[in-house]
Short mmCIF file of C-alpha atoms and ligand atoms in Angstrom, two decimals:
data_model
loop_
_atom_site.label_atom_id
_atom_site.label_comp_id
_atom_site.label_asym_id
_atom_site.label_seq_id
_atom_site.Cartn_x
_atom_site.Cartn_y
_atom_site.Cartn_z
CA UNK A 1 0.00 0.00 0.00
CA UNK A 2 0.73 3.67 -0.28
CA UNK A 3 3.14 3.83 3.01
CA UNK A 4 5.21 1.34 1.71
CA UNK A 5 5.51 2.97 -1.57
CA UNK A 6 8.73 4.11 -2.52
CA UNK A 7 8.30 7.37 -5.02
CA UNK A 8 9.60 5.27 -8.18
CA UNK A 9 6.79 2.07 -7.41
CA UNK A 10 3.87 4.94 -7.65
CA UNK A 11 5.06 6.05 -11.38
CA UNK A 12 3.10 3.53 -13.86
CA UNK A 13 5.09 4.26 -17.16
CA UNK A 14 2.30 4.20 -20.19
CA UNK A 15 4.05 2.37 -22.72
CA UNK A 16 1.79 3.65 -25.41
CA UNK A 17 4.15 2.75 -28.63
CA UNK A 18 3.39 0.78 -31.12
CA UNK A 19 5.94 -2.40 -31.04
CA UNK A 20 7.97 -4.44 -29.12
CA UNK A 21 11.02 -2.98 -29.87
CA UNK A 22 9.82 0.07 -29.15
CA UNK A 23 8.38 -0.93 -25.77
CA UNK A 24 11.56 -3.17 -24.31
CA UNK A 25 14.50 -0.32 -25.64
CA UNK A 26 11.75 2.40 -22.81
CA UNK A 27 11.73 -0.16 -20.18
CA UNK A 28 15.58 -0.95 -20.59
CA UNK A 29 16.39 3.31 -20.68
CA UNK A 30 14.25 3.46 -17.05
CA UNK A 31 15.89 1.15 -14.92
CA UNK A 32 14.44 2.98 -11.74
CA UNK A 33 11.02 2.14 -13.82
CA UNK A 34 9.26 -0.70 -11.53
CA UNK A 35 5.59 -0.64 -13.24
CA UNK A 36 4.74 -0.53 -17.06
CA UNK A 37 1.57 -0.19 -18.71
CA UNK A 38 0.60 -2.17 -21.36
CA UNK A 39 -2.78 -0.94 -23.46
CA UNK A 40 -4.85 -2.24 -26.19
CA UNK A 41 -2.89 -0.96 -28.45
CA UNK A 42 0.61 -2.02 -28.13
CA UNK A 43 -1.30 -5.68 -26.56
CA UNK A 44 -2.83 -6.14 -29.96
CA UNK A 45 0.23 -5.50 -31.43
CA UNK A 46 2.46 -7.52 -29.83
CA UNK A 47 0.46 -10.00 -27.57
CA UNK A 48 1.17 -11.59 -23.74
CA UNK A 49 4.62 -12.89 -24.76
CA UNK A 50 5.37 -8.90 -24.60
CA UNK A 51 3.82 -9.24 -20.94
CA UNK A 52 6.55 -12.13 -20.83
CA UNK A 53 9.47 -10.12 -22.09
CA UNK A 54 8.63 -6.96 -19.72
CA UNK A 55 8.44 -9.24 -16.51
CA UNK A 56 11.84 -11.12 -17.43
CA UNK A 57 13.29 -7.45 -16.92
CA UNK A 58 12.01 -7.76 -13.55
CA UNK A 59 9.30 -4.86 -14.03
CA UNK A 60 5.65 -4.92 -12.59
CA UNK A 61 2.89 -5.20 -15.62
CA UNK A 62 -0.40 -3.24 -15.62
CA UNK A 63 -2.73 -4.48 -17.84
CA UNK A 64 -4.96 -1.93 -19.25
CA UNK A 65 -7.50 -3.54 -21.44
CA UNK A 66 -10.31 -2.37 -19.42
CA UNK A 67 -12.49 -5.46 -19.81
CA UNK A 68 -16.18 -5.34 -20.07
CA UNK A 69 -18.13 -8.64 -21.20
CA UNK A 70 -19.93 -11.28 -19.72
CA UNK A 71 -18.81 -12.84 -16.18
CA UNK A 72 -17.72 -15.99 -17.04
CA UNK A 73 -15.55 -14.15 -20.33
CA UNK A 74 -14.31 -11.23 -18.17
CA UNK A 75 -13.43 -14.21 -15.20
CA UNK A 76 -11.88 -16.42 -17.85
CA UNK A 77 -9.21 -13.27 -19.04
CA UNK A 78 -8.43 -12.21 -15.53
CA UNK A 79 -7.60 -15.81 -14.85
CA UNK A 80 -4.97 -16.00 -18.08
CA UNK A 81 -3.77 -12.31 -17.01
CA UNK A 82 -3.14 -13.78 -13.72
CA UNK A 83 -1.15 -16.67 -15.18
CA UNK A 84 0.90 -14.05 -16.75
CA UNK A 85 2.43 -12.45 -13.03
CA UNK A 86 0.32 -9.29 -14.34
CA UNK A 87 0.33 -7.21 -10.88
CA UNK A 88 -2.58 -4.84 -12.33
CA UNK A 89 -5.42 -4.60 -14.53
CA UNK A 90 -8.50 -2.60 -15.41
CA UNK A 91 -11.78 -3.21 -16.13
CA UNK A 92 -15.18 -1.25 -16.44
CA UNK A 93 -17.17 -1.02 -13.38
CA UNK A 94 -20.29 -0.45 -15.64
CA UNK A 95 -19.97 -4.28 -16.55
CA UNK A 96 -21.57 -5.17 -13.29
CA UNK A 97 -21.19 -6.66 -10.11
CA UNK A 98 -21.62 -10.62 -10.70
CA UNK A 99 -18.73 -9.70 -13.40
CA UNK A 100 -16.66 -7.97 -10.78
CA UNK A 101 -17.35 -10.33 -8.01
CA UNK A 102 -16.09 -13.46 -10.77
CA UNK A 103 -13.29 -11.37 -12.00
CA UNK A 104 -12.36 -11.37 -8.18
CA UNK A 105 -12.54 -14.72 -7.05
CA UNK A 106 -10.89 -15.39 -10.59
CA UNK A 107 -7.85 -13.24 -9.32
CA UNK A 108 -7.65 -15.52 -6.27
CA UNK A 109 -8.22 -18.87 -7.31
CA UNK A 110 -5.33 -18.25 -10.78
CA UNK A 111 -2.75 -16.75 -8.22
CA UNK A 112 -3.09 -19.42 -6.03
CA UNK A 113 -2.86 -21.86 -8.39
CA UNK A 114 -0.02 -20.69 -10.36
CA UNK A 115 1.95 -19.60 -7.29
CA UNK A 116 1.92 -15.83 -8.43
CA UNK A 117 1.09 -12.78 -6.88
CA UNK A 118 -2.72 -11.73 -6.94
CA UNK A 119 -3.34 -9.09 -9.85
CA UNK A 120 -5.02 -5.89 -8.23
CA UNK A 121 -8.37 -5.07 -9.86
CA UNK A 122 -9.14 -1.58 -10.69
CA UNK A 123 -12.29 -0.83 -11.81
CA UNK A 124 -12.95 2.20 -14.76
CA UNK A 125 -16.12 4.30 -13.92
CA UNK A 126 -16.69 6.74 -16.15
CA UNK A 127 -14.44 7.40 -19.41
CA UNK A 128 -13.40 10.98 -19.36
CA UNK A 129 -13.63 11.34 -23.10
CA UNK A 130 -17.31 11.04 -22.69
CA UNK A 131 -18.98 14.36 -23.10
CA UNK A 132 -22.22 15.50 -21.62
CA UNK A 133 -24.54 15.06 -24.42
CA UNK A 134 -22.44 11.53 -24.96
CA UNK A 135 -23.36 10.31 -21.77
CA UNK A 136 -27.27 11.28 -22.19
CA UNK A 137 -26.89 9.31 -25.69
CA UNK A 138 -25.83 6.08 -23.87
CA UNK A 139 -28.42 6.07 -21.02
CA UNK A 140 -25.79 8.22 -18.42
CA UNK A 141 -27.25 10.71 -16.40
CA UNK A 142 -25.26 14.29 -17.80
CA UNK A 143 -23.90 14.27 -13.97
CA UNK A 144 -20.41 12.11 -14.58
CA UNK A 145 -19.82 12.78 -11.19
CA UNK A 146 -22.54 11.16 -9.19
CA UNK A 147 -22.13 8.35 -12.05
CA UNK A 148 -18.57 7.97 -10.95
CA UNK A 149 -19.19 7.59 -7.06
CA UNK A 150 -22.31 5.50 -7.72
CA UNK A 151 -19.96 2.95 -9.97
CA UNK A 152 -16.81 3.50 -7.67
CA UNK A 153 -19.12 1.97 -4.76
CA UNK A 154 -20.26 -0.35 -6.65
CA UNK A 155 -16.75 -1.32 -7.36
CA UNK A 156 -15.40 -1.36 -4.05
CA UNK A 157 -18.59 -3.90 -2.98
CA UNK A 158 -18.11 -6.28 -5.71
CA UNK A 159 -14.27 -6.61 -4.95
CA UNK A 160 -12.32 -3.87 -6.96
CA UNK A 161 -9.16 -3.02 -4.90
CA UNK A 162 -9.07 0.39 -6.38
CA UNK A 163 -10.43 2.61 -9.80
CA UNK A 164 -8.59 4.86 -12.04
CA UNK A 165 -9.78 8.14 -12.12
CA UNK A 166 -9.26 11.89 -13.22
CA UNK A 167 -7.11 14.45 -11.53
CA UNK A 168 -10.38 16.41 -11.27
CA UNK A 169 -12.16 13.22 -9.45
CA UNK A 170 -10.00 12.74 -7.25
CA UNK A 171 -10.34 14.92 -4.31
CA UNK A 172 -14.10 13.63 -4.63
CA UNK A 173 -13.21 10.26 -4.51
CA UNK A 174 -10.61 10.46 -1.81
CA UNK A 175 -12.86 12.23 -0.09
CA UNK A 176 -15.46 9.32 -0.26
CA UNK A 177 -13.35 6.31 0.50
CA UNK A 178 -10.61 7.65 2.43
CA UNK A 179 -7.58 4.93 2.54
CA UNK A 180 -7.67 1.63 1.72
CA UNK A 181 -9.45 2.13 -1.70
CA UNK A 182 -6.34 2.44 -4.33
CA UNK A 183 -6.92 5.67 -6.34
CA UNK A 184 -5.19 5.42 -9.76
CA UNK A 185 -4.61 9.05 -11.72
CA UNK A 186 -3.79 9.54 -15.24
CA UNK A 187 -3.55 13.27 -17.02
CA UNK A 188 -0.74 13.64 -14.80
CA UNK A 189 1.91 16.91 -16.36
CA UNK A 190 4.58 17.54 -14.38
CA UNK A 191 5.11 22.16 -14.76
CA UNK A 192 8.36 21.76 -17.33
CA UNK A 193 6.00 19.28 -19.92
CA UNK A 194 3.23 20.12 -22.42
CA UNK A 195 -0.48 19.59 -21.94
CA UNK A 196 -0.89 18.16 -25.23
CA UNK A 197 -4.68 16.29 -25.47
CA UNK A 198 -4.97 16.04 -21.66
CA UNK A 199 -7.68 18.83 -20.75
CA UNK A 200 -7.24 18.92 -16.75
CA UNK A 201 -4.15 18.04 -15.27
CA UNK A 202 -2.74 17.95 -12.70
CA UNK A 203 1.06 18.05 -11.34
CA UNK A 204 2.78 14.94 -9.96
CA UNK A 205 3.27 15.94 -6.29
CA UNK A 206 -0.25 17.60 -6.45
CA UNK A 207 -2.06 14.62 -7.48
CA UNK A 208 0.02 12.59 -4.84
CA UNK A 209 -1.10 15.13 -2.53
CA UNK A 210 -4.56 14.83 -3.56
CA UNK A 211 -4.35 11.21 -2.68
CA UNK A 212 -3.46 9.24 -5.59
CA UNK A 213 -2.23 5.87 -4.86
CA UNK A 214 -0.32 5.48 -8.24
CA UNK A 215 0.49 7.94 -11.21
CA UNK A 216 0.12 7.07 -14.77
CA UNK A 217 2.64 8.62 -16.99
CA UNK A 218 3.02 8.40 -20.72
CA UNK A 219 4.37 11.20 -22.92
CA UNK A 220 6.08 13.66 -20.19
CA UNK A 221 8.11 10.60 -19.85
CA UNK A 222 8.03 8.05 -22.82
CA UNK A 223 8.40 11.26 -25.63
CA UNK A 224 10.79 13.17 -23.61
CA UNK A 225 14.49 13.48 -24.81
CA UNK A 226 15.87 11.38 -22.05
CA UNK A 227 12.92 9.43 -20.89
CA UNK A 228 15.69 8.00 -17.96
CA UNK A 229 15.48 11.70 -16.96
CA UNK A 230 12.59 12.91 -17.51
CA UNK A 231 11.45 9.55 -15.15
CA UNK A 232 14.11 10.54 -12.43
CA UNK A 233 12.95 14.06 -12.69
CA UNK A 234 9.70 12.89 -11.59
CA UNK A 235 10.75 10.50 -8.84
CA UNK A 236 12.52 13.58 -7.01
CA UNK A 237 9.59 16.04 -7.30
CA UNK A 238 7.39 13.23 -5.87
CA UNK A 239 10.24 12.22 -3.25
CA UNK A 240 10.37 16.23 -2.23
CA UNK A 241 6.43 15.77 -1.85
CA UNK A 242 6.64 13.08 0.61
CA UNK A 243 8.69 14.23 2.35
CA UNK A 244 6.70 17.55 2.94
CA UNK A 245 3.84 15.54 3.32
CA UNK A 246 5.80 14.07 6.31
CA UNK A 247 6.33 17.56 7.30
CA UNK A 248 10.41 17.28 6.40
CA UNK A 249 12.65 19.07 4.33
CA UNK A 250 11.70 18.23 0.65
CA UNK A 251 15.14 17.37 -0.60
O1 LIG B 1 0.73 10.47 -22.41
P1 LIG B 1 -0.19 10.61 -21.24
O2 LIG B 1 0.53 10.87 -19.93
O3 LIG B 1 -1.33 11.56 -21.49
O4 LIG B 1 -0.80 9.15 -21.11
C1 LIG B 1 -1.77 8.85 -20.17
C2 LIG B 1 -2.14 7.41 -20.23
O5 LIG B 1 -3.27 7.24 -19.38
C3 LIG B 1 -2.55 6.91 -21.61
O6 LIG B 1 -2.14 5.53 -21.71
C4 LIG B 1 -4.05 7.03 -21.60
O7 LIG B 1 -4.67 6.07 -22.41
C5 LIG B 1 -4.38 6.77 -20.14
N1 LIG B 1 -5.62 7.38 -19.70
C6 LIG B 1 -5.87 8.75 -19.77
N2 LIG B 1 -7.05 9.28 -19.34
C7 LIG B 1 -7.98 8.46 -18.85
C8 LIG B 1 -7.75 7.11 -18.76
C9 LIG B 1 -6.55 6.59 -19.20
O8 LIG B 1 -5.02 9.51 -20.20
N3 LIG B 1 -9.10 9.01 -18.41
#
């Protein structure tokens, strides 16, 4: 949990590229990396032996493939993801309980089995690229935010360990749930790095100070000019945070 977090095991690199290659030669330039994200994309691409080839360099997988299908389907993949070592995976709250609740148990029984660790489950409420008039089109109420708490506690009932959510959700949701309930952020910009698409964003140390379990990072690191720096750049602001948090000197 977050206490036992060092700064460098809260940064979840995106690796959104689009091969292999691409993918090991970022892992192998951030050796204080610990936890890569693997997407649809670059999965489709490349497939679980890439899971395979990022664990071998002794790096923690999060598997973001945000399932959302029947129980027994959505079980099934956890199971194989499982099987894999993957240490964290997403999939959409809005997929129901009996799917979370099987996805659970399905976490349990694989690990178990296979000797591995036991993936966290993070569930996705609401997608932020959703607009208003979006949501209204697919049955939402226009108010994402009570839509996000409703599916967050449904979430944390059927077994989720945690959800990803938006730098502007999360002072909601922290409030909410308090500890305990792992609080995943992406749209994270640290001052010296372009918005680009991400609307509202937040810094690194603010969003750890907001209460974010774990950060999710792509292009401030992954299109930097030294992505090994750009990483370690990161890991310092967020070690100076702590340590204020802590009421220390931030060095
Ligand atoms: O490059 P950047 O830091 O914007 O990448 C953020 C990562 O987090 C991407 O992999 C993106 O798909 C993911 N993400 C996001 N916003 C969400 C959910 C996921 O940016 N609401």
């Amino acid at each position: 949990m977050k206490e036992n977090k060092s700064a460098a095991h809260r940064i979840i690199v995106a690796l959104d590229v689009d091969t292999r290659q691409q993918a090991l030669s970022l892992v192998e330039g951030l050796p204080e990396g610990q936890v890569f994200k693997i997407g649809l994309r670059l999965f489709t691409a490349e497939g679980p032996s890439l899971l395979q080839d990022v664990a071998r360099r002794g790096k923690k997988l999060f598997l973001d493939l945000k399932l959302h299908d029947i129980p027994n389907t959505v079980a099934g993949a956890v199971a194989m993801a499982a099987r894999q070592g993957v240490a964290m995976m997403t999939l959409h709250a809005s997929g129901g309980r009996e799917m979370m609740l099987r996805a659970a148990e399905a976490a349990v029984e694989e690990a178990e089995a296979s000797g591995v660790g036991r993936p966290l489950l993070l569930g996705v409420t609401v997608l932020t690229s959703l607009k208003d008039t979006e949501l209204g089109e697919i049955g939402m109420p226009a108010d994402a935010a009570g839509q996000v708490l409703r599916l967050a506690h449904l979430a944390q009932d059927a077994g989720m360990d945690g959800i990803v959510c938006s730098p502007q959700e999360l002072a909601m949701v922290r409030a909410e749930f308090g500890e305990g309930f792992l609080v995943v952020t992406p749209g994270i910009r640290p001052l010296w790095a372009a918005a680009q698409d991400q609307k509202r964003i937040m810094t690194p140390a603010a969003a750890l100070a907001g209460g974010a379990d774990y950060l999710v990072i792509g292009r401030p690191i992954i299109a930097a000019p030294s992505p090994g720096e750009a990483f370690v750049k990161i890991r310092r602001e967020l070690d100076g945070a702590d340590a204020d948090a802590h009421g220390k000197n931030g060095a």
